[in-house]
Amino acid sequence: MRRKVIAGNWKMNMLPNEAIDFVNALAPLVKDSKNEVIICVPFTDLFYTLLTVQDTNIHVGAQNMHWKENGAYTGEVSADMLKCINVEYVIIGHSERRQYFNETDETVNLKVKQSLAKGLKPIVCVGESLEEKEAGKTIEVITSQISKALDGLTLDDLSNTIVAYEPIWAIGTGKTATADDANDSIKAIRNEIKSKFGTDDISILYGGSVKAENAKELFTMSDIDGGLVGGASLKADSFSKIVNFDK
Ligand code: PEP
């Protein structure tokens, strides 16, 4: 369902005590927001974070999972393991996982399907590299990525899915896509989803150096439904300003 969502991605940052302090600081700052607030935290913070968000409007996600049910996959975490402690969301296919951990369109699709089958809601990331952007291939790359990532999903699955468009050259670099360019890319993703499923009733977020200063311009564009925020999600104060972009 299309709605405004602001999701934080802590990446490999924050110890459990820092996660608890963060939630306690963030909760009063965002309690009146109509936007959905999600924090995607390291596995070791999940349990503490989930206990601390009780009675708040903050939702919790993981940053990855394996697509297999269980088995000899040392170091991996399954969808059931996340679901049984009440994790709600899981980021799938973040560019850092594609770049450093051999995530492919195929494994992204397997993970998306497994997350949904187990009752988790995936936040599916797509985005072009700088080389692809400079070669004029942005739309080709991101429509192909989203088509493969969502392959085999039902309409019900789609209603439990969030997409994040994150140009790789904008992640953690301080360079942000212009609001018009981000909107055009997200519109293309929306059109691809519409041609595949007959509906584009899905939240599509922008990610890539979002901060309090640029959130409003980006999130009020026609096709952008909020953001996936890395660096600026590590401090409750800066993250709350992004969540409250519409205040
Ligand atoms: C991200 O981690 O998804 C991200 C967009 O990072 P940053 O906001 O730091 O660019």
mmCIF file with all atom_site columns, C-alpha atoms and ligand atoms in Angstrom, residues 9 11 94 96 166 170-172 207-210 228-231, ligand 1:
data_model
loop_
_atom_site.group_PDB
_atom_site.id
_atom_site.type_symbol
_atom_site.label_atom_id
_atom_site.label_alt_id
_atom_site.label_comp_id
_atom_site.label_asym_id
_atom_site.label_entity_id
_atom_site.label_seq_id
_atom_site.pdbx_PDB_ins_code
_atom_site.Cartn_x
_atom_site.Cartn_y
_atom_site.Cartn_z
_atom_site.occupancy
_atom_site.B_iso_or_equiv
_atom_site.pdbx_formal_charge
_atom_site.auth_seq_id
_atom_site.auth_comp_id
_atom_site.auth_asym_id
_atom_site.auth_atom_id
_atom_site.pdbx_PDB_model_num
ATOM   1  C CA . ASN A 1 9   ? 19.594 1.723  7.848  1.00 0.00 ? 9   ASN A CA 1
ATOM   2  C CA . LYS A 1 11  ? 24.487 -0.710 8.548  1.00 0.00 ? 11  LYS A CA 1
ATOM   3  C CA . HIS A 1 94  ? 21.179 -3.299 -0.543 1.00 0.00 ? 94  HIS A CA 1
ATOM   4  C CA . GLU A 1 96  ? 26.579 -2.874 -0.247 1.00 0.00 ? 96  GLU A CA 1
ATOM   5  C CA . GLU A 1 166 ? 19.227 4.047  -4.183 1.00 0.00 ? 166 GLU A CA 1
ATOM   6  C CA . ALA A 1 170 ? 24.791 8.721  -3.904 1.00 0.00 ? 170 ALA A CA 1
ATOM   7  C CA . ILE A 1 171 ? 25.097 6.278  -0.986 1.00 0.00 ? 171 ILE A CA 1
ATOM   8  C CA . GLY A 1 172 ? 27.319 7.614  1.781  1.00 0.00 ? 172 GLY A CA 1
ATOM   9  C CA . GLY A 1 207 ? 17.958 6.612  -0.673 1.00 0.00 ? 207 GLY A CA 1
ATOM   10 C CA . GLY A 1 208 ? 21.350 8.255  -1.066 1.00 0.00 ? 208 GLY A CA 1
ATOM   11 C CA . SER A 1 209 ? 22.698 10.963 1.274  1.00 0.00 ? 209 SER A CA 1
ATOM   12 C CA . VAL A 1 210 ? 19.273 12.018 2.524  1.00 0.00 ? 210 VAL A CA 1
ATOM   13 C CA . LEU A 1 228 ? 15.885 4.955  3.153  1.00 0.00 ? 228 LEU A CA 1
ATOM   14 C CA . VAL A 1 229 ? 18.429 6.809  5.251  1.00 0.00 ? 229 VAL A CA 1
ATOM   15 C CA . GLY A 1 230 ? 21.928 5.601  6.173  1.00 0.00 ? 230 GLY A CA 1
ATOM   16 C CA . GLY A 1 231 ? 24.321 8.037  7.873  1.00 0.00 ? 231 GLY A CA 1
HETATM 17 C C1 . PEP B 2 .   ? 21.787 3.544  2.762  1.00 0.00 ? 1   PEP B C1 1
HETATM 18 O O1 . PEP B 2 .   ? 22.531 2.996  3.543  1.00 0.00 ? 1   PEP B O1 1
HETATM 19 O O2 . PEP B 2 .   ? 20.840 2.912  2.275  1.00 0.00 ? 1   PEP B O2 1
HETATM 20 C C2 . PEP B 2 .   ? 22.006 4.951  2.435  1.00 0.00 ? 1   PEP B C2 1
HETATM 21 C C3 . PEP B 2 .   ? 21.207 5.529  1.581  1.00 0.00 ? 1   PEP B C3 1
HETATM 22 O O3 . PEP B 2 .   ? 23.058 5.576  3.063  1.00 0.00 ? 1   PEP B O3 1
HETATM 23 P P1 . PEP B 2 .   ? 23.318 7.166  3.147  1.00 0.00 ? 1   PEP B P1 1
HETATM 24 O O4 . PEP B 2 .   ? 22.027 7.809  3.575  1.00 0.00 ? 1   PEP B O4 1
HETATM 25 O O5 . PEP B 2 .   ? 24.394 7.311  4.187  1.00 0.00 ? 1   PEP B O5 1
HETATM 26 O O6 . PEP B 2 .   ? 23.750 7.632  1.800  1.00 0.00 ? 1   PEP B O6 1
#
